[in-house]
XYZ file of C-alpha atoms in Angstrom:
354
model
C -2.671 -33.746 -6.273
C -1.306 -30.971 -8.489
C -3.497 -29.011 -10.901
C -1.409 -27.289 -13.567
C -3.238 -25.162 -16.086
C -3.561 -21.831 -17.792
C -6.765 -19.870 -17.232
C -9.922 -20.225 -19.261
C -11.934 -17.205 -18.115
C -12.985 -15.855 -14.723
C -16.007 -18.178 -14.509
C -14.034 -21.360 -15.148
C -13.860 -23.896 -12.290
C -10.040 -23.637 -12.271
C -10.234 -19.923 -11.491
C -12.893 -20.555 -8.835
C -10.533 -23.026 -7.120
C -7.830 -20.367 -7.110
C -10.171 -17.755 -5.641
C -11.378 -20.214 -2.995
C -7.769 -20.843 -1.999
C -6.895 -17.143 -1.814
C -10.006 -16.385 0.221
C -9.140 -19.137 2.696
C -12.075 -21.445 1.904
C -9.818 -24.151 0.453
C -6.608 -25.374 2.020
C -4.759 -25.260 -1.299
C -1.386 -23.760 -2.155
C -1.463 -21.456 -5.198
C 1.664 -21.056 -7.315
C 1.445 -18.309 -9.950
C 4.119 -18.469 -12.660
C 3.866 -16.089 -15.596
C 5.842 -16.352 -18.813
C 8.056 -13.486 -17.631
C 8.723 -15.371 -14.369
C 9.763 -18.447 -16.321
C 12.008 -16.423 -18.633
C 13.671 -14.784 -15.638
C 14.318 -18.274 -14.219
C 16.027 -19.416 -17.440
C 13.288 -20.869 -19.653
C 14.586 -19.412 -22.909
C 18.194 -20.203 -21.980
C 17.153 -23.829 -21.537
C 15.383 -23.832 -24.883
C 18.553 -22.517 -26.528
C 20.658 -25.152 -24.759
C 18.403 -28.031 -25.821
C 18.070 -26.823 -29.418
C 21.746 -25.868 -29.674
C 21.048 -22.181 -30.402
C 23.093 -19.244 -29.153
C 21.407 -17.237 -26.390
C 21.342 -13.444 -26.288
C 19.139 -10.887 -24.543
C 17.950 -9.640 -27.942
C 16.925 -13.127 -29.070
C 15.164 -13.755 -25.758
C 13.153 -10.539 -26.072
C 12.247 -11.284 -29.681
C 11.032 -14.772 -28.704
C 8.912 -13.387 -25.875
C 7.452 -10.577 -27.996
C 6.661 -13.060 -30.765
C 4.537 -15.173 -28.427
C 2.495 -12.142 -27.378
C 2.241 -10.851 -30.936
C 0.919 -14.145 -32.295
C -1.843 -14.451 -29.717
C -5.371 -13.666 -30.997
C -5.519 -10.471 -28.909
C -3.939 -8.858 -25.846
C -6.597 -10.282 -23.522
C -5.864 -13.801 -24.731
C -2.111 -13.243 -24.427
C -2.487 -12.005 -20.853
C -4.588 -15.054 -20.007
C -2.190 -17.546 -21.606
C 1.095 -15.994 -20.546
C 0.247 -13.592 -17.693
C -2.099 -15.726 -15.517
C -4.886 -13.139 -15.901
C -8.302 -14.728 -16.616
C -10.395 -13.095 -19.317
C -13.228 -10.707 -18.487
C -11.459 -9.517 -15.360
C -12.279 -5.945 -14.469
C -14.899 -3.802 -12.756
C -15.870 -3.615 -9.106
C -14.426 -6.369 -6.932
C -17.211 -6.270 -4.323
C -20.797 -5.918 -5.466
C -23.094 -3.347 -3.906
C -25.444 -6.117 -2.751
C -22.590 -7.955 -1.014
C -21.433 -4.783 0.771
C -24.883 -3.674 1.912
C -25.640 -7.129 3.287
C -22.818 -6.611 5.816
C -23.965 -3.166 6.943
C -25.611 -2.135 10.196
C -26.873 1.374 11.156
C -24.280 4.020 12.103
C -25.917 4.442 15.503
C -24.575 0.967 16.296
C -21.127 1.577 14.736
C -20.251 5.295 15.054
C -18.015 7.080 12.556
C -15.914 9.751 14.305
C -14.269 12.511 12.287
C -11.610 15.005 13.276
C -10.528 17.618 10.734
C -7.767 19.950 11.879
C -8.648 23.651 11.564
C -6.623 25.870 9.227
C -4.548 27.354 12.056
C -3.876 24.028 13.774
C -0.186 23.888 12.839
C 0.410 27.414 14.150
C -0.676 26.428 17.659
C 1.864 25.409 20.277
C 2.490 21.651 20.754
C 0.818 21.863 24.154
C -2.312 23.436 22.680
C -2.538 20.853 19.880
C -2.101 18.058 22.396
C -4.771 19.525 24.665
C -7.323 19.933 21.869
C -6.846 16.355 20.696
C -6.806 14.945 24.229
C -10.143 16.614 24.982
C -11.577 15.182 21.745
C -10.319 11.695 22.590
C -11.799 11.770 26.080
C -15.145 13.149 24.918
C -15.619 11.098 21.735
C -13.430 7.995 21.929
C -13.306 7.082 25.606
C -17.019 6.211 26.004
C -16.822 3.914 22.967
C -13.631 2.236 24.172
C -15.029 1.735 27.676
C -18.068 0.001 26.172
C -16.033 -2.669 24.336
C -16.522 -6.193 25.618
C -13.541 -7.819 27.374
C -14.785 -11.165 26.063
C -13.797 -10.226 22.503
C -10.359 -9.976 20.998
C -9.634 -6.712 19.208
C -7.438 -5.774 16.260
C -6.932 -2.576 14.290
C -6.314 -1.643 10.665
C -5.012 1.709 9.434
C -4.700 3.637 6.184
C -2.437 6.675 6.425
C -2.519 10.150 4.911
C -1.166 13.497 6.036
C -2.798 15.930 3.638
C -5.666 15.621 1.201
C -6.707 12.010 1.774
C -7.828 10.556 5.093
C -6.107 8.610 7.805
C -8.580 5.929 8.877
C -8.451 3.719 11.994
C -10.740 0.658 11.973
C -10.853 -1.407 15.188
C -12.448 -4.837 14.732
C -13.909 -6.963 17.506
C -13.504 -10.721 17.064
C -16.212 -12.549 18.977
C -15.772 -16.034 20.500
C -17.510 -17.530 17.436
C -14.880 -15.743 15.245
C -17.261 -13.236 13.682
C -15.765 -9.804 12.995
C -17.492 -6.511 13.727
C -16.332 -2.957 13.216
C -16.318 -1.317 16.671
C -16.222 2.274 15.427
C -14.301 4.238 12.834
C -11.967 7.223 13.160
C -11.306 9.448 10.143
C -8.647 12.159 10.364
C -8.013 14.880 7.800
C -4.997 17.225 7.760
C -3.962 16.170 11.270
C -0.291 16.522 12.252
C 1.897 13.441 12.692
C 2.193 13.841 16.473
C -1.551 14.156 16.973
C -2.243 11.156 14.732
C 0.154 9.216 16.940
C -1.618 10.573 20.041
C -5.036 9.400 18.851
C -3.701 6.029 17.696
C -2.049 5.240 21.029
C -5.144 6.427 22.923
C -7.098 3.735 21.051
C -4.554 0.910 21.145
C -3.884 1.268 24.873
C -7.600 0.813 25.625
C -8.583 -2.047 23.291
C -9.496 -5.093 25.403
C -7.445 -8.177 24.544
C -5.553 -6.292 21.852
C -4.111 -8.931 19.514
C -2.485 -7.015 16.665
C -2.624 -4.155 14.187
C -1.669 -3.736 10.538
C -0.472 -0.376 9.220
C -0.044 1.233 5.839
C 3.689 1.929 6.026
C 3.966 3.174 2.446
C 5.820 6.493 2.197
C 5.066 8.816 5.119
C 2.885 6.130 6.676
C 6.058 4.525 7.965
C 6.177 7.090 10.791
C 2.946 6.001 12.455
C 3.598 2.318 11.819
C 7.057 2.543 13.371
C 5.755 4.481 16.377
C 3.323 1.663 17.171
C 5.867 -1.064 16.431
C 8.424 0.431 18.846
C 5.872 0.306 21.658
C 4.101 -3.002 20.969
C 6.789 -4.947 19.110
C 6.893 -6.746 15.754
C 4.702 -9.608 16.994
C 1.804 -7.171 17.450
C 2.367 -4.616 14.680
C 2.673 -5.413 10.974
C 4.140 -2.556 8.900
C 3.001 -3.054 5.304
C 4.179 -1.451 2.072
C 1.185 -1.633 -0.245
C 2.066 -3.555 -3.413
C 0.152 -5.511 -6.028
C 1.412 -8.729 -4.423
C 0.002 -7.693 -1.030
C -3.365 -6.778 -2.535
C -3.452 -10.094 -4.380
C -2.914 -11.982 -1.125
C -5.236 -10.073 1.218
C -8.076 -8.618 -0.859
C -9.456 -12.134 -1.536
C -9.519 -12.745 2.227
C -11.470 -9.498 2.696
C -13.922 -10.583 0.016
C -14.197 -13.980 1.662
C -15.370 -12.321 4.897
C -18.186 -10.591 2.997
C -19.178 -13.711 1.074
C -19.269 -15.776 4.282
C -21.371 -13.038 5.969
C -18.747 -13.023 8.705
C -18.174 -9.258 8.968
C -20.327 -6.308 10.046
C -19.563 -2.693 9.082
C -21.206 0.714 9.444
C -23.991 1.592 7.012
C -22.970 4.842 5.344
C -22.530 6.210 1.832
C -18.804 6.728 2.372
C -18.457 3.072 3.380
C -20.042 1.982 0.127
C -18.074 4.482 -1.971
C -14.731 3.413 -0.521
C -15.344 -0.322 -0.952
C -16.487 0.198 -4.547
C -13.039 1.733 -5.177
C -11.633 -1.813 -5.156
C -11.285 -2.704 -8.830
C -9.752 -5.682 -10.607
C -6.771 -4.476 -12.630
C -4.878 -7.089 -14.643
C -6.298 -9.815 -12.454
C -5.397 -8.144 -9.139
C -7.994 -6.471 -6.863
C -6.642 -3.130 -5.693
C -7.660 0.472 -5.075
C -8.264 2.368 -8.311
C -6.900 5.851 -8.990
C -10.235 7.664 -8.945
C -11.608 9.821 -6.146
C -15.130 10.421 -4.870
C -16.654 13.348 -3.011
C -16.618 12.946 0.754
C -20.288 13.131 1.742
C -19.321 14.039 5.312
C -16.395 16.411 4.834
C -14.755 19.046 2.647
C -12.329 16.866 0.729
C -12.415 13.809 -1.482
C -11.949 10.119 -0.762
C -9.707 7.509 -2.305
C -10.918 4.197 -0.929
C -9.389 5.038 2.463
C -11.773 2.900 4.525
C -11.365 -0.046 2.142
C -7.616 -0.147 2.753
C -8.028 0.222 6.537
C -10.635 -2.562 6.634
C -8.405 -4.883 4.609
C -5.573 -4.073 7.025
C -7.854 -4.955 9.946
C -8.714 -8.295 8.339
C -4.996 -8.939 7.917
C -4.473 -8.068 11.616
C -7.162 -10.593 12.564
C -4.779 -13.332 11.411
C -2.187 -12.236 13.995
C -1.858 -14.131 17.270
C -0.676 -11.390 19.597
C 2.401 -11.618 21.773
C 3.160 -15.160 22.889
C 5.118 -15.465 26.146
C 7.896 -18.010 25.699
C 10.609 -19.303 28.004
C 13.055 -16.561 26.994
C 10.491 -13.867 27.800
C 9.853 -15.327 31.240
C 13.565 -15.540 32.018
C 13.969 -11.896 31.009
C 11.600 -10.769 33.781
C 13.343 -9.375 36.893
C 13.526 -11.847 39.789
C 11.098 -11.433 42.658
C 12.013 -12.360 46.198
C 9.921 -12.986 49.237
C 9.517 -9.721 51.117
C 9.800 -7.415 48.080
C 7.341 -4.511 48.334
C 5.597 -6.079 51.285
C 3.637 -2.946 52.092
C 2.344 -2.594 48.538
C 1.809 -6.252 47.689
C -1.855 -6.024 46.828
C -3.987 -6.596 43.759
C -4.381 -3.001 42.617
C -2.312 -3.617 39.482
C -4.010 -6.857 38.497
C -6.410 -5.335 35.986
C -3.633 -3.565 34.120
C -3.073 -6.874 32.317
C -6.627 -7.412 31.081
C -5.875 -6.077 27.586
C -3.450 -8.856 26.671
C -4.324 -11.182 23.796
C -5.231 -14.159 25.998
């Protein structure tokens, strides 16, 4: 069965089918073809061939502009030719929907580390020591308390100055519900110390299955650092584009609508998620900023991006051992390490995505 249609508003059943498919509730395949896509694939050339008219770039542009110009208004033209349903705009997630997924912060802590003004002037050893102490005091008790029965994934939104770097580990329970374990927010922290904190978390997540990183711009550093250690099967390095938002924001919304996700109750959580706006039919982070209720700076939907990344990571399957991987292991012979052949190292493998 193929359903081929233009839009007829956001509330039309056709648009609801599309949203259901993008959110994963329907096993449909969505194909979005705008007028500009069709022109790029030769639509106007074909029209000229069939009607025996000469083709030129100028004539093609005039034909396209004429279609838009003769529409009743720009909104109608975008709906007819741009696959953007009318009345799109405003907040993507409602306040009621967000608050229904919240649980008190005492159950899901939010940890913040803001580098002091003289942090960069310290020696590398001093910076490492300060951050290591913070990790062991703040992060380690939370990581030790995670259940080994749950799979764990992580989402990240990167920033070096001004905005926040946010790490969001999600626990995936046996019944496939998702729950934010805790949240880490970093402001003005050096690249090396961001890497230090990230690896401290990843190396201690039970049954770590995958992570998705904002690799846009400078974010590529942290994403690559994790990818080199854990491999491409475990780490997805993502350049944020409208196409990516269009694919994954509906899946994030689907988690909220299905009441399948639990997040920390806090004003900054709400503020960041309300930064997701529908722009020309695509849910993405708007350009505005809000005051950080818990820090000195401002926020730009940082948690929203990290949470969406974590939802994307929840679709990853972890590292799968295949025949080639097994053959790559060094051979073991009877009598090797006889004196040390005990089970002390057994539990080092508990964090795999089994």
